[in-house]
Coordinates of C-alpha atoms in Angstrom, one line a residue:
M1 CA -61.1 173.1 -178.1
D2 CA -64.5 173.8 -176.5
R3 CA -67.0 175.8 -178.6
L4 CA -68.7 178.9 -177.2
T5 CA -70.9 181.4 -178.8
L6 CA -71.0 185.1 -177.8
A7 CA -73.9 187.1 -179.2
V8 CA -73.2 190.8 -179.7
V9 CA -75.2 193.8 -181.0
S10 CA -74.3 194.6 -184.6
R11 CA -70.8 195.1 -185.9
N12 CA -69.9 198.2 -184.0
Y13 CA -67.0 199.4 -181.8
F14 CA -68.7 198.2 -178.6
N15 CA -67.4 194.7 -179.5
L16 CA -63.7 195.6 -179.6
P17 CA -62.7 193.7 -176.4
A18 CA -64.2 190.5 -177.7
W19 CA -62.7 191.0 -181.1
I20 CA -59.3 191.5 -179.5
G21 CA -59.7 188.4 -177.4
L22 CA -60.4 186.4 -180.6
H23 CA -57.7 187.9 -182.8
A24 CA -55.0 188.0 -180.2
G25 CA -55.6 184.4 -179.2
F26 CA -56.7 185.0 -175.6
F27 CA -59.7 182.7 -176.0
A28 CA -57.8 180.1 -177.9
A29 CA -55.1 180.1 -175.2
E30 CA -57.9 179.0 -172.8
G31 CA -58.9 176.1 -175.1
L32 CA -62.0 178.0 -176.4
D33 CA -63.2 178.1 -179.9
L34 CA -65.2 181.3 -179.6
R35 CA -67.8 182.2 -182.2
I36 CA -69.0 185.8 -182.2
D37 CA -72.5 186.3 -183.6
H38 CA -73.3 189.8 -184.7
I39 CA -77.0 190.4 -184.3
E40 CA -78.9 193.4 -185.7
G41 CA -82.1 192.9 -183.5
I42 CA -81.1 194.0 -180.0
E43 CA -83.8 192.0 -178.3
E44 CA -82.6 188.9 -180.1
V45 CA -79.2 189.0 -178.4
N46 CA -80.6 188.3 -175.0
D47 CA -83.3 185.9 -176.5
R48 CA -80.4 183.8 -177.7
L49 CA -79.1 183.5 -174.1
R50 CA -82.5 182.5 -173.0
D51 CA -82.9 179.7 -175.6
G52 CA -79.3 178.5 -175.5
R53 CA -78.2 179.5 -179.0
A54 CA -75.6 181.7 -177.3
Q55 CA -73.9 181.0 -174.0
L56 CA -72.8 184.6 -173.4
A57 CA -73.7 188.0 -174.7
Y58 CA -72.7 191.6 -175.0
G59 CA -76.3 192.7 -174.5
V60 CA -78.2 195.8 -173.8
T61 CA -78.1 195.8 -170.0
E62 CA -81.7 196.9 -169.6
H63 CA -82.8 193.6 -171.2
V64 CA -81.1 191.7 -168.3
I65 CA -83.0 193.7 -165.8
L66 CA -86.3 193.2 -167.6
D67 CA -85.5 189.4 -167.8
A68 CA -84.8 189.3 -164.1
E69 CA -88.0 191.1 -163.2
A70 CA -89.9 188.6 -165.3
G71 CA -88.4 185.8 -163.2
G72 CA -85.6 184.9 -165.7
G73 CA -82.0 183.9 -164.8
Q74 CA -79.9 186.3 -166.8
R75 CA -77.2 188.1 -164.8
I76 CA -74.6 190.8 -165.5
V77 CA -71.1 189.3 -165.0
G78 CA -68.9 192.0 -166.5
G79 CA -68.8 195.4 -168.1
N80 CA -68.8 196.5 -171.7
V81 CA -70.0 200.0 -172.4
N82 CA -69.9 201.4 -168.8
R83 CA -70.2 205.1 -169.8
L84 CA -72.2 206.5 -172.7
P85 CA -70.2 206.9 -175.9
F86 CA -73.0 208.7 -177.7
T87 CA -73.6 212.1 -179.3
L88 CA -77.1 213.1 -180.2
I89 CA -76.7 213.7 -184.0
A90 CA -79.3 215.6 -186.1
R91 CA -79.6 216.3 -189.8
P92 CA -78.4 219.7 -191.0
G93 CA -80.9 222.5 -190.3
I94 CA -81.8 221.4 -186.8
R95 CA -79.9 223.8 -184.5
D96 CA -80.9 222.6 -181.0
I97 CA -83.0 220.1 -179.1
A98 CA -86.0 222.4 -179.3
G99 CA -85.8 221.9 -183.1
L100 CA -86.7 218.2 -182.6
R101 CA -90.3 219.1 -181.9
G102 CA -92.4 217.1 -184.3
K103 CA -89.4 215.2 -185.7
R104 CA -88.6 211.5 -186.0
I105 CA -85.9 210.3 -183.7
G106 CA -84.3 206.9 -184.2
V107 CA -83.8 204.5 -181.2
S108 CA -82.6 201.0 -180.9
S109 CA -85.9 199.7 -179.5
L110 CA -89.0 201.2 -177.8
R111 CA -88.7 198.6 -175.1
A112 CA -85.2 199.3 -173.9
G113 CA -81.8 200.8 -174.8
S114 CA -81.6 204.3 -176.3
S115 CA -85.3 205.1 -176.0
S116 CA -85.0 205.8 -172.3
L117 CA -82.0 208.0 -172.8
I118 CA -83.8 210.0 -175.6
M119 CA -86.8 210.5 -173.4
R120 CA -84.7 211.7 -170.5
I121 CA -82.6 214.1 -172.6
L122 CA -85.6 215.7 -174.3
A123 CA -87.8 215.9 -171.2
G124 CA -85.0 218.1 -169.8
H125 CA -85.8 220.5 -172.6
G126 CA -89.6 220.4 -172.3
L127 CA -90.2 217.8 -175.0
H128 CA -92.2 214.8 -174.0
W129 CA -93.1 211.5 -175.9
P130 CA -95.3 210.7 -177.6
G131 CA -96.9 214.1 -178.1
D132 CA -93.9 216.2 -179.0
Y133 CA -91.9 213.9 -181.2
E134 CA -92.0 210.4 -182.7
L135 CA -89.7 207.5 -181.8
V136 CA -88.7 205.2 -184.6
A137 CA -87.4 201.8 -183.5
C138 CA -84.7 201.1 -186.1
G139 CA -82.1 198.9 -184.4
P140 CA -78.6 199.6 -183.3
I141 CA -76.3 202.5 -184.2
L142 CA -75.3 201.3 -187.7
A143 CA -79.0 201.1 -188.7
R144 CA -79.7 204.6 -187.2
W145 CA -76.7 206.0 -189.1
N146 CA -78.1 204.6 -192.4
L147 CA -81.6 206.0 -191.7
L148 CA -80.2 209.4 -190.7
R149 CA -78.2 209.6 -194.0
T150 CA -81.3 208.7 -196.1
G151 CA -83.5 211.2 -194.3
E152 CA -85.8 208.6 -192.8
I153 CA -85.1 209.9 -189.3
D154 CA -84.2 213.4 -188.2
A155 CA -81.9 212.6 -185.3
G156 CA -80.5 209.7 -183.2
L157 CA -77.8 208.8 -180.8
Q158 CA -74.6 207.9 -182.6
G159 CA -71.7 206.1 -180.8
A160 CA -68.1 206.8 -181.4
P161 CA -66.7 206.8 -184.0
L162 CA -69.9 207.2 -186.0
D163 CA -70.5 210.5 -184.3
R164 CA -67.2 211.8 -185.6
M165 CA -68.0 210.5 -189.1
A166 CA -71.4 212.2 -189.0
L167 CA -69.9 215.6 -188.1
D168 CA -67.4 215.3 -190.9
E169 CA -70.4 214.7 -193.3
G170 CA -72.1 217.9 -192.1
F171 CA -74.5 216.5 -189.6
V172 CA -75.1 218.5 -186.3
S173 CA -74.3 217.6 -182.7
L174 CA -77.0 218.4 -180.1
G175 CA -74.8 217.4 -177.2
S176 CA -73.7 214.3 -175.3
P177 CA -75.9 212.4 -172.8
R178 CA -72.8 211.7 -170.8
D179 CA -72.8 215.3 -169.7
A180 CA -76.1 214.7 -167.8
V181 CA -75.4 211.0 -166.9
P182 CA -71.7 210.5 -166.3
E183 CA -72.1 206.7 -165.6
F184 CA -74.6 204.5 -167.4
Q185 CA -74.3 200.8 -168.0
F186 CA -75.5 200.6 -171.6
T187 CA -74.2 197.2 -172.5
S188 CA -72.6 194.4 -170.4
L189 CA -71.4 190.9 -170.4
D190 CA -74.4 188.8 -169.7
V191 CA -75.1 185.1 -169.0
E192 CA -77.8 182.7 -167.9
A193 CA -76.9 182.0 -164.3
G194 CA -78.0 178.3 -164.6
W195 CA -75.8 177.7 -167.5
A196 CA -72.8 179.4 -165.9
A197 CA -73.2 177.3 -162.7
A198 CA -73.4 174.1 -164.7
Q199 CA -70.3 175.0 -166.8
H200 CA -68.0 176.3 -164.2
D201 CA -64.7 175.5 -165.9
L202 CA -65.8 176.9 -169.3
M203 CA -67.1 180.1 -167.7
L204 CA -63.9 180.6 -165.7
R205 CA -61.7 180.1 -168.8
F206 CA -63.9 182.6 -170.8
C207 CA -63.6 185.1 -168.0
R208 CA -59.8 184.8 -167.9
A209 CA -59.6 185.6 -171.6
F210 CA -62.2 188.4 -171.1
L211 CA -59.9 190.1 -168.5
R212 CA -56.8 189.8 -170.7
A213 CA -58.7 191.3 -173.6
H214 CA -59.8 194.3 -171.6
E215 CA -56.3 195.0 -170.4
S216 CA -55.0 194.7 -173.9
V217 CA -57.5 197.4 -175.1
Y218 CA -55.5 199.9 -173.0
E219 CA -52.0 198.4 -173.4
D220 CA -51.9 198.0 -177.2
R221 CA -53.3 200.9 -179.1
E222 CA -52.0 199.6 -182.5
T223 CA -53.5 196.2 -182.2
A224 CA -56.8 197.7 -181.0
T225 CA -56.8 200.1 -184.0
R226 CA -55.9 197.4 -186.5
I227 CA -58.6 195.0 -185.3
A228 CA -61.3 197.8 -185.2
M229 CA -60.5 198.7 -188.8
Q230 CA -60.7 195.0 -189.8
E231 CA -63.9 194.2 -188.0
S232 CA -65.9 197.3 -188.5
D233 CA -64.5 198.6 -191.8
I234 CA -63.7 202.1 -190.5
A235 CA -60.8 204.2 -191.6
R236 CA -57.7 204.4 -189.3
R237 CA -58.4 208.0 -188.3
Y238 CA -61.8 207.0 -186.9
A239 CA -60.4 203.9 -185.2
E240 CA -57.8 205.9 -183.5
L241 CA -60.3 208.6 -182.4
A242 CA -62.6 205.9 -181.0
W243 CA -59.7 204.3 -179.1
E244 CA -58.9 207.6 -177.5
D245 CA -62.5 208.2 -176.5
Y246 CA -63.1 204.7 -175.0
T247 CA -59.8 204.6 -173.1
R248 CA -59.6 208.2 -171.9
D249 CA -63.1 208.2 -170.5
A250 CA -63.0 204.5 -169.4
I251 CA -66.0 203.7 -171.5
F252 CA -64.6 200.2 -171.7
P253 CA -63.7 199.2 -168.1
R254 CA -60.0 198.3 -167.9
D255 CA -60.7 195.8 -165.2
G256 CA -63.7 194.3 -167.0
E257 CA -66.1 195.0 -164.2
A258 CA -69.6 196.2 -164.5
S259 CA -70.4 199.6 -163.0
E260 CA -72.8 199.5 -160.1
A261 CA -73.3 203.2 -160.3
G262 CA -73.9 202.8 -164.1
V263 CA -76.5 200.1 -163.6
Q264 CA -78.2 202.2 -161.0
A265 CA -78.4 205.2 -163.4
L266 CA -79.9 202.9 -166.0
I267 CA -82.6 201.7 -163.5
E268 CA -83.4 205.3 -162.5
T269 CA -83.6 206.5 -166.1
S270 CA -85.8 203.7 -167.3
A271 CA -88.0 204.0 -164.3
L272 CA -89.0 207.5 -165.5
I273 CA -90.8 205.9 -168.5
R274 CA -91.8 202.4 -167.3
D275 CA -94.2 201.4 -164.5
L276 CA -92.4 198.4 -163.1
P277 CA -93.5 198.1 -159.4
D278 CA -91.6 194.8 -158.8
R279 CA -88.2 196.4 -159.7
P280 CA -86.0 196.2 -156.5
R281 CA -84.1 199.3 -157.8
R282 CA -80.8 198.0 -156.4
A283 CA -78.1 197.6 -159.0
A284 CA -76.2 195.0 -157.0
D285 CA -79.2 192.6 -157.3
Y286 CA -78.5 192.2 -161.1
I287 CA -74.7 191.8 -160.9
D288 CA -72.7 188.7 -160.2
R289 CA -69.1 189.6 -159.6
S290 CA -68.0 186.1 -158.5
W291 CA -66.9 185.0 -161.9
L292 CA -64.5 187.7 -162.7
A293 CA -63.2 187.5 -159.1
A294 CA -62.5 183.8 -159.5
A295 CA -60.9 184.3 -162.9
R296 CA -58.7 187.1 -161.6
A297 CA -57.5 185.0 -158.7
S298 CA -56.6 182.2 -161.1
L299 CA -54.5 184.3 -163.5

């Protein structure tokens, strides 16, 4: 068996295809001993690709773009969260987005990720950072959920199924960013292009298992539910609701592919808050579809 490490963001539902690939034996069937490292610091996920501690990652897609702009070799080779699964959740007493003026809003990072989405959503309602509200970098959605419950932040984006759990506990929905941005590549399957080229056979075998796992998400609801409950410690009801959301709205891509429209929406959203003159602004420049194409042809 050949050992590979996949770095992922936290222990949340975004990782379901990788968990399925591991538990259902798709990676093992390709002779791969896959280790999934769950990382709380979202920047560290792509840092581990850069320094070789991980060979692949489910990373925040904007970090791949920032890496490429800095001359790095990271590329998007597959999809993960291709549409936004979030609800903007606020503590009780906040009735609408106008009520966020002067409040503390949790984001994954000030550098990338949910910060650009929050700025875009709130700007549409006349609230602008940093004057009208405070952004608190608190890590991924599990950390945001904990800080929301303790009152250390007033609002934050919560992904399914945590958004359903929050509503059941009395928190308030201020809407979904997917209404304004139908496609948005939030996280993706990422790799260092140099490593992939040097490890062609390993990469191809990983991609075959990756494709099988994505198809299984849609084909086998019961297995997906059981694995989500086991890996993320959520109740069956929430695991089933999340499966419905992610498959009905194709948040997970059934074909495993990244969304060019989603990457372009990410570029345009982050460009509103970052002056990056070297950005080519073409989504296709960051995506390498050759690996999944070759894996699909070899199945």
